[in-house]
Short mmCIF file of C-alpha atoms in Angstrom, two decimals:
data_model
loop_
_atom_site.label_atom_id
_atom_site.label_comp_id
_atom_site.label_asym_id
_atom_site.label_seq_id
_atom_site.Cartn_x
_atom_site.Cartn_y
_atom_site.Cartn_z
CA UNK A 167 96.68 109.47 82.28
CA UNK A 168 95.81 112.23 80.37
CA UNK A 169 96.01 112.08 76.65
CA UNK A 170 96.05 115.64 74.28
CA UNK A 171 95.43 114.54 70.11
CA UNK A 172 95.94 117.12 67.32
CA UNK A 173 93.70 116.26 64.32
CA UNK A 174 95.94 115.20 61.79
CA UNK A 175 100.35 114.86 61.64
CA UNK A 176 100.32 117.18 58.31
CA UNK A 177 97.68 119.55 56.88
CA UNK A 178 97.87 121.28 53.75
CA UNK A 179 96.05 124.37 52.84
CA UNK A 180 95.85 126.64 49.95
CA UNK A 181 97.34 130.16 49.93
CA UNK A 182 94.22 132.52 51.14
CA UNK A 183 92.12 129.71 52.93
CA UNK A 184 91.35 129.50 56.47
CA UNK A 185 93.21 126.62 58.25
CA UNK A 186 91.67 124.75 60.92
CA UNK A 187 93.52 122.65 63.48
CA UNK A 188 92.16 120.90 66.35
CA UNK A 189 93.09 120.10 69.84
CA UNK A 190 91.46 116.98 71.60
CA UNK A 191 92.41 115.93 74.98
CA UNK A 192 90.87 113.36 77.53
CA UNK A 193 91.35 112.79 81.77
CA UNK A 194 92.19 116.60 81.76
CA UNK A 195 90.28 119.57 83.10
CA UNK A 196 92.43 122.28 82.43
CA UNK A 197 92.34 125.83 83.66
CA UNK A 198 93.43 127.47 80.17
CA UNK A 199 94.43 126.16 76.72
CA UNK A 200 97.94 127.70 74.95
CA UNK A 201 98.44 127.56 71.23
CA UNK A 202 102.01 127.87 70.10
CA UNK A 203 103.38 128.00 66.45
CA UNK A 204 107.29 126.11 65.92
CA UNK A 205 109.54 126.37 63.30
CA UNK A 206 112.18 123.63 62.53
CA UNK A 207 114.91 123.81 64.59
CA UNK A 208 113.59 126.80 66.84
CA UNK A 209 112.11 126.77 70.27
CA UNK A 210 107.87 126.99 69.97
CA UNK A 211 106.61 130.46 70.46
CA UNK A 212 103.55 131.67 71.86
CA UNK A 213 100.66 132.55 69.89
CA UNK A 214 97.08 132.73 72.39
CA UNK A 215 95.49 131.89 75.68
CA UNK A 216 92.28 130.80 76.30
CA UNK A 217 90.69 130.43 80.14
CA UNK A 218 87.96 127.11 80.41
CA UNK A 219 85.69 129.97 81.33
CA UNK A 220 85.88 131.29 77.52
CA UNK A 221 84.58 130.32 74.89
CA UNK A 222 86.45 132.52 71.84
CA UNK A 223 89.75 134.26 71.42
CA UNK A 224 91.02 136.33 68.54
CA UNK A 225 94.19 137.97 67.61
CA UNK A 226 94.78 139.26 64.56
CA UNK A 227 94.05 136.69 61.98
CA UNK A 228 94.15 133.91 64.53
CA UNK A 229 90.75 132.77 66.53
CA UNK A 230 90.88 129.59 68.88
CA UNK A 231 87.69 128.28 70.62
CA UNK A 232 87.34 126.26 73.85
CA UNK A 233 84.90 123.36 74.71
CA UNK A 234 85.15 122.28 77.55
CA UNK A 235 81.86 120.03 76.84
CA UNK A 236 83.43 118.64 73.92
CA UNK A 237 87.44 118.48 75.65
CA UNK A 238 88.44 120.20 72.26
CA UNK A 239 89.52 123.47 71.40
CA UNK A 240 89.53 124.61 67.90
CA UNK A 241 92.76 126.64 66.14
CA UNK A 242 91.62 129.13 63.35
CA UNK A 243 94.21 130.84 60.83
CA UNK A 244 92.32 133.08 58.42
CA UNK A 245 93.59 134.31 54.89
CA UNK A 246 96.68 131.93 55.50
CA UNK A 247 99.82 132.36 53.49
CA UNK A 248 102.89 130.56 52.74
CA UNK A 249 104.80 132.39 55.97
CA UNK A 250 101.97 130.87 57.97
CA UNK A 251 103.22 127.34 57.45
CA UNK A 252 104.93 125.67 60.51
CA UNK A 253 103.97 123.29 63.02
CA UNK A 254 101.35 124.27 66.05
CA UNK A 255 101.17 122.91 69.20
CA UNK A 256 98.14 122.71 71.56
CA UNK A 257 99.20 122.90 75.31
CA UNK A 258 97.43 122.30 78.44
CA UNK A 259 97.76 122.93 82.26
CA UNK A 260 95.68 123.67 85.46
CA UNK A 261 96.99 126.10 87.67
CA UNK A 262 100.28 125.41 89.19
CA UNK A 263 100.64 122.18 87.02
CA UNK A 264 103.06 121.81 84.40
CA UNK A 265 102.11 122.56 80.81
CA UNK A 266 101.54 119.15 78.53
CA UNK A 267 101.85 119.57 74.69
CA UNK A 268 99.92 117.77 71.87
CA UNK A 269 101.81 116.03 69.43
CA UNK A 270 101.53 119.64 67.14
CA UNK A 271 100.19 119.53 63.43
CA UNK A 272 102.44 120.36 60.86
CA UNK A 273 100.72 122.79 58.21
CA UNK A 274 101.62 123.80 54.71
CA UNK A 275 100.32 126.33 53.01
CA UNK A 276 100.88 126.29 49.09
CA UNK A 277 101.20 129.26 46.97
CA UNK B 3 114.51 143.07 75.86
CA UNK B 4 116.75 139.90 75.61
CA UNK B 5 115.09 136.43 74.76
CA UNK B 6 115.38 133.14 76.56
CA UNK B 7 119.29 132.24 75.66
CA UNK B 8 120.55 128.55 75.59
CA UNK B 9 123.79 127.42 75.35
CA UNK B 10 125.95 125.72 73.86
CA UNK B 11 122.97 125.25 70.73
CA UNK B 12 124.66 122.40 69.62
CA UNK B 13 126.61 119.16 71.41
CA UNK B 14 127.52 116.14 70.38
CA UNK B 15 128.75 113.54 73.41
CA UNK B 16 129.74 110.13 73.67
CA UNK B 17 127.45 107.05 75.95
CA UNK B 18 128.59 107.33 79.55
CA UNK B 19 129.44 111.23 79.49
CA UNK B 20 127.90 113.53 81.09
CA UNK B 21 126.31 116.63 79.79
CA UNK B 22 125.15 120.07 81.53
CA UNK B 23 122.98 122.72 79.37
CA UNK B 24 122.44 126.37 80.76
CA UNK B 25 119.43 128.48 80.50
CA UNK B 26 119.17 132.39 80.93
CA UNK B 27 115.43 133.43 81.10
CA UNK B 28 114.19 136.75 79.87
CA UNK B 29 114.87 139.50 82.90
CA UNK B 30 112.11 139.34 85.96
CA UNK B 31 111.20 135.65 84.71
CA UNK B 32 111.65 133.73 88.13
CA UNK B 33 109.87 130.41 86.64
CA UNK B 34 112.04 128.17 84.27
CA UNK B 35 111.42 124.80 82.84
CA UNK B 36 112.88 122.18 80.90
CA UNK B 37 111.32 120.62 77.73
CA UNK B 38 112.89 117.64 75.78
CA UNK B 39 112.03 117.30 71.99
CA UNK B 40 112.00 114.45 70.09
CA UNK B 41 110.40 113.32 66.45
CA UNK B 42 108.88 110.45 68.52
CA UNK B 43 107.55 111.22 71.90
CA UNK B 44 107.14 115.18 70.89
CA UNK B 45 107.44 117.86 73.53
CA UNK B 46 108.22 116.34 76.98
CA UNK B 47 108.25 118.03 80.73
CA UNK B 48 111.76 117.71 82.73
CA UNK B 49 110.72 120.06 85.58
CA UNK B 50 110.37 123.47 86.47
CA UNK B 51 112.22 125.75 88.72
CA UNK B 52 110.77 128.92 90.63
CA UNK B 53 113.12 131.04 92.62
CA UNK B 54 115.47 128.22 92.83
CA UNK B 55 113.09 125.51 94.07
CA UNK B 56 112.20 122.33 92.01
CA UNK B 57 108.31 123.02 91.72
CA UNK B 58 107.36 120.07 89.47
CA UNK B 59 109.28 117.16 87.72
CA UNK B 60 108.21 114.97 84.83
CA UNK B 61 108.69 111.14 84.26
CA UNK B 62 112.01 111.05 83.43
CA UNK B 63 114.98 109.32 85.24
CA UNK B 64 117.45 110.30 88.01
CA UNK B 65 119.84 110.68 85.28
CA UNK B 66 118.03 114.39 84.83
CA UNK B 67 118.21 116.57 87.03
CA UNK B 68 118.36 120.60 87.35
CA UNK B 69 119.08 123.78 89.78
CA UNK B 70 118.50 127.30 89.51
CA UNK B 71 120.67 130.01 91.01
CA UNK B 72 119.65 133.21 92.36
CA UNK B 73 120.09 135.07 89.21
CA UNK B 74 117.04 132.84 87.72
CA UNK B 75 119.10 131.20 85.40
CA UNK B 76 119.05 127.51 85.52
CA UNK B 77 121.36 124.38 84.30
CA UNK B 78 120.39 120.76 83.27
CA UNK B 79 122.12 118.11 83.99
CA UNK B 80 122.53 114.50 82.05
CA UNK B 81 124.77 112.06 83.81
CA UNK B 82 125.36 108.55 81.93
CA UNK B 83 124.08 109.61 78.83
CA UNK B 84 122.21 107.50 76.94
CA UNK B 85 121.71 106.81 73.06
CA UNK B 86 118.00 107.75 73.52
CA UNK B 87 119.30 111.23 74.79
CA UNK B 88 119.62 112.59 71.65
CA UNK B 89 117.06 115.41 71.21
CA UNK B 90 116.39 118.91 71.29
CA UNK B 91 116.29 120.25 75.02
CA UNK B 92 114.77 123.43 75.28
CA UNK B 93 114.19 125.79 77.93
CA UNK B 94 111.43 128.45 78.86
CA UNK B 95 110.63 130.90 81.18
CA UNK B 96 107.21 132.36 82.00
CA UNK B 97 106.40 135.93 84.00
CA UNK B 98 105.09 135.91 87.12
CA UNK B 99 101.00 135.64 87.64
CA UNK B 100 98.40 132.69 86.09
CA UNK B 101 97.57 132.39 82.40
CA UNK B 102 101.04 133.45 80.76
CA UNK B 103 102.48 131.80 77.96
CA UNK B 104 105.95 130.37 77.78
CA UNK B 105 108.80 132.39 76.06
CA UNK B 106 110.92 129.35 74.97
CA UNK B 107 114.81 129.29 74.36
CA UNK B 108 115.88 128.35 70.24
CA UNK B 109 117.32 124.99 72.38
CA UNK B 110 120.35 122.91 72.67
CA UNK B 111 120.80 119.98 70.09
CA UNK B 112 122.08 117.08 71.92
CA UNK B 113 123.75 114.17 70.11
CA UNK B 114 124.71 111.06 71.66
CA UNK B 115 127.06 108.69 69.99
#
């Protein structure tokens, strides 16, 4: 069955660096890749999309990359801050599949 | 323009009982579907509802099950609830075409005691 791996449980950052999460999944082709960002006690919320047929997105300071060579797609925050700290989720689909989450990184970032 | 709403956000119910959670999705959202949360298993699929037909179901037992009227707004259901219930069920709708994101619901808190 198909498995989706986020790098690490916690990550902690300093205040101005660029946070990197990662995505890994296996026995999955998806169509697109969704990052979403979750605060305790809240529903997730939607941050980007990216199609298999893409290599890049950006938005703002957020950039996510897809390989669909390497089944990982890489989750960039740049100039973090505190405000930026929260858990993110990876999720997967192909088209008219439901969507299956990673296990979500929690990240801190430290004044 | 309104959010996904959830009520009641928080329950608390006793083994055996039975449970029901509705879901209102943002306006012109005709796909809805049913997450369960937990610190252990993380973000799990119940199903997922589109124009008030069951379009895909997750792993979980007959116990769960949902509808959706023809307003778009959908219910859960939990009959014989369980210890292992307890968790954050959350619900999101999604507009209509490929490629959109979710717009999820803050949840409902279900304890079972």
């Amino acid at each position: 069955s198909q498995k989706i791996e986020q790098n690490s449980e916690a990550l902690n950052i300093q205040e101005g660096k660029t946070a990197t999460l990662t995505c890994n999944y296996t026995n999955y082709s998806p169509a697109y890749l969704q990052w979403y960002r979750q605060d305790p006690g809240r529903g997730p919320v939607f941050l980007l999309l990216i199609r298999e047929n893409e290599k890049e997105k950006r938005k703002e300071r957020l950039k996510v990359t897809f390989d669909t060579t390497l089944k990982q797609s890489l989750f960039h925050i740049t100039a973090s801050q505190p405000a930026d700290s929260a858990t993110y989720l990876c999720a997967l689909t192909r088209y008219g599949q439901n969507f299956v989450f990673g296990p979500g990184t929690r990240l801190s970032v430290l004044p | 323009k309104a959010g996904v709403t959830q009520t009641p956000r928080y329950l608390i119910k006793t083994r055996g009982q039975q449970v029901t959670l509705s879901c209102s999705p943002i306006s012109g959202h005709r796909s809805v579907s049913w997450y369960q949360q937990t610190p252990g298993q993380g973000l799990q699929f119940l199903f997922e509802y589109f124009s008030e037909t069951q379009r895909n179901k997750g792993n979980f037992p007959g116990r769960f099950s949902g509808r959706q009227f023809s307003n778009s707004r959908s219910e859960m259901n939990v009959s014989t609830l369980e210890l292992g219930d307890s968790a954050l069920y959350l619900c999101a709708s999604r507009a209509p075409g490929q490629g959109t994101g979710y717009t999820f619901g803050s949840g409902t808190r279900l304890t079972v005691v």
